[in-house]
CSV table of C-alpha atoms and ligand atoms in Angstrom, one decimal:
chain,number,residue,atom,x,y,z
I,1,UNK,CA,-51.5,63.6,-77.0
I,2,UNK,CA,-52.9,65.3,-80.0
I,3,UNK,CA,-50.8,65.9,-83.2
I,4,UNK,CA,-51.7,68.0,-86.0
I,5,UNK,CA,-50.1,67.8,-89.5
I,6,UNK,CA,-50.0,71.9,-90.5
I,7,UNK,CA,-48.2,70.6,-93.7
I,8,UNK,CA,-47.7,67.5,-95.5
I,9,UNK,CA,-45.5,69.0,-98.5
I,10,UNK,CA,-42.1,68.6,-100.1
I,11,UNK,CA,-40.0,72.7,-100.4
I,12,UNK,CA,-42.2,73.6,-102.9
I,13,UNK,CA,-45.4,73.0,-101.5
I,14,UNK,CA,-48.5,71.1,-103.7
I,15,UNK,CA,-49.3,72.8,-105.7
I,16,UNK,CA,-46.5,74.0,-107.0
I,17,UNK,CA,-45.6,77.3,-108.6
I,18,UNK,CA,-45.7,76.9,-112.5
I,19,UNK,CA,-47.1,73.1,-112.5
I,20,UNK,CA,-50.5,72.5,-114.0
I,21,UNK,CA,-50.1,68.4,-114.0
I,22,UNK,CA,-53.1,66.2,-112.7
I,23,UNK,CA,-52.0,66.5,-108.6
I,24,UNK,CA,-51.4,70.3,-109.1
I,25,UNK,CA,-54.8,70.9,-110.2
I,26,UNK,CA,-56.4,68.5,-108.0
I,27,UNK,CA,-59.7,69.5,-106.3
I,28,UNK,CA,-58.8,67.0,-103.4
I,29,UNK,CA,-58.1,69.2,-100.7
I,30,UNK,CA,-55.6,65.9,-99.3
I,31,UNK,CA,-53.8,66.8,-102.6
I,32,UNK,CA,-52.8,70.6,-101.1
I,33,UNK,CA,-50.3,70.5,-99.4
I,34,UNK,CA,-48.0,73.3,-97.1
I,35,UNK,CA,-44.8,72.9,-96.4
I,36,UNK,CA,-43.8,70.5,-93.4
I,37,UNK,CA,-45.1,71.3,-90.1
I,38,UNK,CA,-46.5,69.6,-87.3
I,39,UNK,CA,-48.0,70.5,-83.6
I,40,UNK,CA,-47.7,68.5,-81.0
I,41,UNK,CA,-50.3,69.2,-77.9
I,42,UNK,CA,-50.6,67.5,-74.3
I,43,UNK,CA,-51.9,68.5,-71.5
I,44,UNK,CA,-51.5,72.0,-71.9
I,45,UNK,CA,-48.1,72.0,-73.5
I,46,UNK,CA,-48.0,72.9,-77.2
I,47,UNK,CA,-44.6,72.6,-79.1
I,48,UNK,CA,-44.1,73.4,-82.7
I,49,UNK,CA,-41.9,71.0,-85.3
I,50,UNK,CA,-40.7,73.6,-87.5
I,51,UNK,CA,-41.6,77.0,-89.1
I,52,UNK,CA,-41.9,76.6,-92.9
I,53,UNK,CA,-42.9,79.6,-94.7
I,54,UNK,CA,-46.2,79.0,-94.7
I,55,UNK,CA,-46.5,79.2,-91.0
I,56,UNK,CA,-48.4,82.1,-90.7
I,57,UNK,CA,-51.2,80.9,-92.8
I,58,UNK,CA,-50.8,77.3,-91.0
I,59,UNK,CA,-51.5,79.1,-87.4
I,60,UNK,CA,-54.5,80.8,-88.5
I,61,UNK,CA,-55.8,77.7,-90.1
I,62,UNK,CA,-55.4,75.8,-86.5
I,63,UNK,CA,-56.4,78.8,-84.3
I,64,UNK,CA,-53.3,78.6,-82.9
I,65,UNK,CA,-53.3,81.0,-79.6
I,66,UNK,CA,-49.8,79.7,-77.7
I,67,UNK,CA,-47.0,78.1,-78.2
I,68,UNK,CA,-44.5,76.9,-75.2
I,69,UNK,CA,-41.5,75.9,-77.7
I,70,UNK,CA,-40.2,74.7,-81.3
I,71,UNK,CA,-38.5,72.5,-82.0
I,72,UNK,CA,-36.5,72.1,-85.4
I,73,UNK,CA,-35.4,69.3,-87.6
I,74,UNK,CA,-32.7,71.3,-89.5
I,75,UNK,CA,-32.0,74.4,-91.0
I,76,UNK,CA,-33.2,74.1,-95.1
I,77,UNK,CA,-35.8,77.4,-95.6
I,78,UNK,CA,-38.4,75.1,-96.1
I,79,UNK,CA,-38.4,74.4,-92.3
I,80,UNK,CA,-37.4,77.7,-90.7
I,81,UNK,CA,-38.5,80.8,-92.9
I,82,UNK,CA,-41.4,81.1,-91.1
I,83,UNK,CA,-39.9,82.1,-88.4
I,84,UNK,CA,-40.3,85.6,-88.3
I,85,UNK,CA,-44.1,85.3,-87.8
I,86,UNK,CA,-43.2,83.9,-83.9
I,87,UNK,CA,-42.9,87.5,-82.9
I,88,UNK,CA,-46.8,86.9,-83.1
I,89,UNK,CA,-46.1,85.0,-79.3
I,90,UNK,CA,-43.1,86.5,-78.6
I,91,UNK,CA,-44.9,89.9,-78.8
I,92,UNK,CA,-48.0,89.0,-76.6
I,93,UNK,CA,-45.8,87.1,-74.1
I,94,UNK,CA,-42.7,89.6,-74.2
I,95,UNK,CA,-41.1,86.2,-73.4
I,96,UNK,CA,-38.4,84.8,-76.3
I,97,UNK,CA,-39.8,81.6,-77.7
I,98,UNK,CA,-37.7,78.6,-76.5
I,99,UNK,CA,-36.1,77.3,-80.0
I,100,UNK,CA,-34.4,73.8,-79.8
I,101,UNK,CA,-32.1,72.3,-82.3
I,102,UNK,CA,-28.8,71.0,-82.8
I,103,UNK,CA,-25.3,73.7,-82.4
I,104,UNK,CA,-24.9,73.7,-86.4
I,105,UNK,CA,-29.0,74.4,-86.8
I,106,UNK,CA,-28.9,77.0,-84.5
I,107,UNK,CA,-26.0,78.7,-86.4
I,108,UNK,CA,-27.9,78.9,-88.9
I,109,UNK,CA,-30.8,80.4,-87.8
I,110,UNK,CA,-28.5,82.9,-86.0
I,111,UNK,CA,-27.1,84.0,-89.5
I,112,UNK,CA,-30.7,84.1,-90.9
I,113,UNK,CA,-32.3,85.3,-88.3
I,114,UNK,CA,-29.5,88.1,-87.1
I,115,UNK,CA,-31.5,91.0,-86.9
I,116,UNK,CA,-33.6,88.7,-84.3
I,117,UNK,CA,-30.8,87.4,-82.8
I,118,UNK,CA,-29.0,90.3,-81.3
I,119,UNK,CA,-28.3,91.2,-77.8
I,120,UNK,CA,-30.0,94.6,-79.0
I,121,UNK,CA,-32.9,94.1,-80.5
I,122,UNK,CA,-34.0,97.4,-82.3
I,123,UNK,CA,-37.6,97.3,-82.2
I,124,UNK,CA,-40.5,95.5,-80.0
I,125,UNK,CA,-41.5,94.0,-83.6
I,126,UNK,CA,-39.2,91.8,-84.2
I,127,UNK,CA,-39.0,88.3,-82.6
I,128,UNK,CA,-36.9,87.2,-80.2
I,129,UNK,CA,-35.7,83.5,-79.7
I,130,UNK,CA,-33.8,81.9,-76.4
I,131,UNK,CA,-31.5,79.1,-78.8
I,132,UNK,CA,-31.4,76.1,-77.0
I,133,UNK,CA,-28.8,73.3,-78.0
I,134,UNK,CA,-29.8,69.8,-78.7
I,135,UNK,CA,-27.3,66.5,-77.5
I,136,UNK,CA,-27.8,64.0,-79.5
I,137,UNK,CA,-30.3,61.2,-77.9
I,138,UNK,CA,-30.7,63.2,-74.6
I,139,UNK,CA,-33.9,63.7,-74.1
I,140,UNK,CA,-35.5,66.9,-73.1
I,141,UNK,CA,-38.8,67.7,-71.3
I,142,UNK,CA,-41.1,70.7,-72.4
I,143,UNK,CA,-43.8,71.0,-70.1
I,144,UNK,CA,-45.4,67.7,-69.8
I,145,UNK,CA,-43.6,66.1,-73.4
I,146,UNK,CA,-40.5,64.3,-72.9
I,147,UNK,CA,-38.8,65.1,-76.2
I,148,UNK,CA,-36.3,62.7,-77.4
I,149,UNK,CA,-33.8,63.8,-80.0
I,150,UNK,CA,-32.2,61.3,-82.7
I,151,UNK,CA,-30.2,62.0,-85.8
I,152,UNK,CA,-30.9,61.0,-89.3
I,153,UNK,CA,-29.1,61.4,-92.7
I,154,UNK,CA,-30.0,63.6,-95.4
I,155,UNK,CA,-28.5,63.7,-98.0
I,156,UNK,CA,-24.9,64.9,-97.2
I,157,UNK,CA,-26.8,66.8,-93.9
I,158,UNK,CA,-27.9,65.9,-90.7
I,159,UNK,CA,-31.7,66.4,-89.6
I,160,UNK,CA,-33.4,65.3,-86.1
I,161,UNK,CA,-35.9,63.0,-85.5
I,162,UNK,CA,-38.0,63.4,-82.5
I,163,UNK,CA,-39.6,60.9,-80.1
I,164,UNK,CA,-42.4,62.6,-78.2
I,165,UNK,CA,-43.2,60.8,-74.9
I,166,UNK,CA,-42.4,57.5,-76.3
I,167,UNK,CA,-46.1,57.8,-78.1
I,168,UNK,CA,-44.6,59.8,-81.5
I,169,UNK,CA,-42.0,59.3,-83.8
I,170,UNK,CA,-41.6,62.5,-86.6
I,171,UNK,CA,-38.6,61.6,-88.9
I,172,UNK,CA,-38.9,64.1,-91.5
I,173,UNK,CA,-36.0,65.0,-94.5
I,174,UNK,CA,-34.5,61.3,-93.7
I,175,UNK,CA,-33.0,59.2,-96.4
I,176,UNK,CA,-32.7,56.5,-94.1
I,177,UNK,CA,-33.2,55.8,-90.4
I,178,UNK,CA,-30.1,53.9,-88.9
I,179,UNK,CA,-30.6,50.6,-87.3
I,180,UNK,CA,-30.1,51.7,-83.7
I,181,UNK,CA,-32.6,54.5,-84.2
I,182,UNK,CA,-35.2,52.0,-85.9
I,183,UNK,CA,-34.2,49.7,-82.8
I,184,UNK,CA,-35.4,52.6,-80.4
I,185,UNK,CA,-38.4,53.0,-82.1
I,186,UNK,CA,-39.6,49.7,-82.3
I,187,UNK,CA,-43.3,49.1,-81.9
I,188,UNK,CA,-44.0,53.4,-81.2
I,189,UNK,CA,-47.5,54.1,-81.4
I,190,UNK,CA,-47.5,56.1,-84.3
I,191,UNK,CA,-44.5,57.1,-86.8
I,192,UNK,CA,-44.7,59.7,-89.2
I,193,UNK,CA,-41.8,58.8,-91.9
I,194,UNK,CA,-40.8,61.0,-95.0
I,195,UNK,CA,-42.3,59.6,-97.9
I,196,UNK,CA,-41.4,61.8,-100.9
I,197,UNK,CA,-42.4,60.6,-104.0
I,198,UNK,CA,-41.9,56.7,-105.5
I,199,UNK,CA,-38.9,57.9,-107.2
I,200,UNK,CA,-35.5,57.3,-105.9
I,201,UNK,CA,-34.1,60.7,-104.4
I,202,UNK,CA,-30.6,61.7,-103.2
I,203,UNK,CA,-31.9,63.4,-99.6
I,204,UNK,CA,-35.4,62.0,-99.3
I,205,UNK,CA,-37.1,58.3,-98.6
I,206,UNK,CA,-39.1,57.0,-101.6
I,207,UNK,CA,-43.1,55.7,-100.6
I,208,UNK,CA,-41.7,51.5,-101.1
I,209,UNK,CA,-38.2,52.7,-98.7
I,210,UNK,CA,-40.4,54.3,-96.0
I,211,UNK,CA,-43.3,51.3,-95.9
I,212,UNK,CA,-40.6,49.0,-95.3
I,213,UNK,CA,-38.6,50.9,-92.6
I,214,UNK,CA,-42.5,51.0,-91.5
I,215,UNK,CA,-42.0,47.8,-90.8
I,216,UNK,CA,-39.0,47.2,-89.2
I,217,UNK,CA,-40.3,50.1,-86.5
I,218,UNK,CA,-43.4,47.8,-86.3
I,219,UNK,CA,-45.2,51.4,-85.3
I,220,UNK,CA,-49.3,50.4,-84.8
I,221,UNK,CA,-49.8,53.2,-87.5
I,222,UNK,CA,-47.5,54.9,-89.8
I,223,UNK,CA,-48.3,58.5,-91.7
I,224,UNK,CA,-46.1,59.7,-94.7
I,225,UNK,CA,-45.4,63.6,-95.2
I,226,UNK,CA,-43.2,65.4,-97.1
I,227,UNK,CA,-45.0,64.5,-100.1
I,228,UNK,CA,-44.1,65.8,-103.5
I,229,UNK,CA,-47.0,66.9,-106.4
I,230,UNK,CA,-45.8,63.3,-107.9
I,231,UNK,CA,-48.2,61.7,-105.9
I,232,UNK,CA,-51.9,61.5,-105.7
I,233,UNK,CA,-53.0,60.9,-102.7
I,234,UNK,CA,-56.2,58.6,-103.2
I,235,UNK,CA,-53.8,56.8,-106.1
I,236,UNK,CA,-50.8,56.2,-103.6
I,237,UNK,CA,-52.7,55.3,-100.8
I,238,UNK,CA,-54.9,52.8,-102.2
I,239,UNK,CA,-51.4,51.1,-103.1
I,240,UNK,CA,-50.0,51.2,-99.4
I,241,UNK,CA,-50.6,48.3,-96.6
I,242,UNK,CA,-53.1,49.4,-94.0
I,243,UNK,CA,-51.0,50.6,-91.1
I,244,UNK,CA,-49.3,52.9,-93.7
I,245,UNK,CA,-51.6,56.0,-94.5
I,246,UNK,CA,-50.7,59.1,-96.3
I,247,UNK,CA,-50.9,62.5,-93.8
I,248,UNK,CA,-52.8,65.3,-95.2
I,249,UNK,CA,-52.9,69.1,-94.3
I,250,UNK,CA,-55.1,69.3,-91.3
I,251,UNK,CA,-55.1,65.8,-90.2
I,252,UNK,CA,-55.5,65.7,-86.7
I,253,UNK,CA,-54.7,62.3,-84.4
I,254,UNK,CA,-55.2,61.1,-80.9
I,255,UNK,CA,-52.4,59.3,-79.3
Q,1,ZN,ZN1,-37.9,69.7,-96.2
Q,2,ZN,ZN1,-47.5,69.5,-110.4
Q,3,ZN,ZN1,-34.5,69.3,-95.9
């Protein structure tokens, strides 16, 4: 299984609009960051967490040709206003793209997305989306991924995790992962946790929060994303235990 990190940023995206402090100016590419995305790829199946507004430039930069299905985490515009650029596949396929996500996510992207999301679709250019409901830890399969669905907290929200094949744990937008969900994931191959910033935030795990629910899950290696421009990434990671790194834009891993 290969997994690509399209984007490793907080909403705003590193750097940010009208910021000009140290990490905002940063030549470190690691230190530029999109707004959260990742592909997940096996054996022919590829299956998109998330359409953040930066999408378009994010499937250019991986030479993205298909896509079988997204999958979403929740409804806040830095994870789904991407989505019009879809009608890329939707257009070469003349399929709908398969979106999964929970009822209330889904409602969501109906009233953003109505124009897309009509039984009459006025024009070819538009996308067009088959909504598919998520149940709460039932798993679903997508080619050859079994995707298993878990809810987390953020904030006074809901977001889903996902477990991909039992190899991959994305928990993104999480301000905590319950026990019976850490219990699940216990000793997973590779986690990638929200890690924010190393101050405390209302919706969001700080860097010290997610290294210890690292260790709880006891995953071989764990990558942080939704990073903020608070953090430097050379700075924070020399700071973090080993099986802890930092994701970057364009890191790619082998599972
Ligand atoms: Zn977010
Ligand atoms: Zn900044
Ligand atoms: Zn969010």
């Amino acid at each position: 299984m290969r997994v690509t990190f399209l984007g490793t940023g907080t909403s705003h995206g590193v750097p940010m609009i009208g910021c000009a402090c140290a990490v905002c100016r940063s030549s470190d590419p690691r230190n530029h960051r999109l707004r959260p995305a990742i592909l997940v790829e096996e054996a022919g199946t590829t299956v998109l967490v998330d359409a953040p507004p930066d999408f378009r430039t994010q499937a250019l930069r991986a030479g993205l040709l298909r896509l079988d299905a997204v999958l979403l985490t929740h409804a806040h515009a830095d994870h789904i206003l991407g989505m019009d650029d879809l009608r890329a596949f939707t257009e070469k396929t003349n399929r709908a793209m398969p979106v999964w996500a929970t009822p209330r996510c889904l409602e969501a992207v109906r009233r953003v997305f109505a124009y897309a999301c009509t039984d009459r679709p006025t024009w070819v250019t538009v996308p067009r989306f088959e909504l598919n409901p998520l149940t709460d830890a039932e798993a679903i399969r997508i080619g050859s991924l079994e995707v298993l669905p878990m809810q987390l907290p953020h904030g006074t929200v809901e977001v889903t995790g996902f477990l991909f094949s039992n190899r991959v744990a994305y928990l993104t937008d999480c301000n905590d992962v319950p026990a019976d969900v850490v219990a699940r994931l216990r000793g997973v191959p590779v986690l990638i946790l929200d890690g924010l910033r190393h101050r405390p935030h209302p919706t969001h795990l700080t860097i010290a929060r997610a290294v210890e629910l690292a260790g709880e899950i006891a995953a071989r290696q764990t990558y942080l994303t939704h990073i903020c421009h608070e953090v430097e990434h050379a700075a924070a990671e020399a700071s973090l235990p080993a099986h802890v790194r930092l994701a970057y834009d364009g890191l790619e891993l082998e599972v």
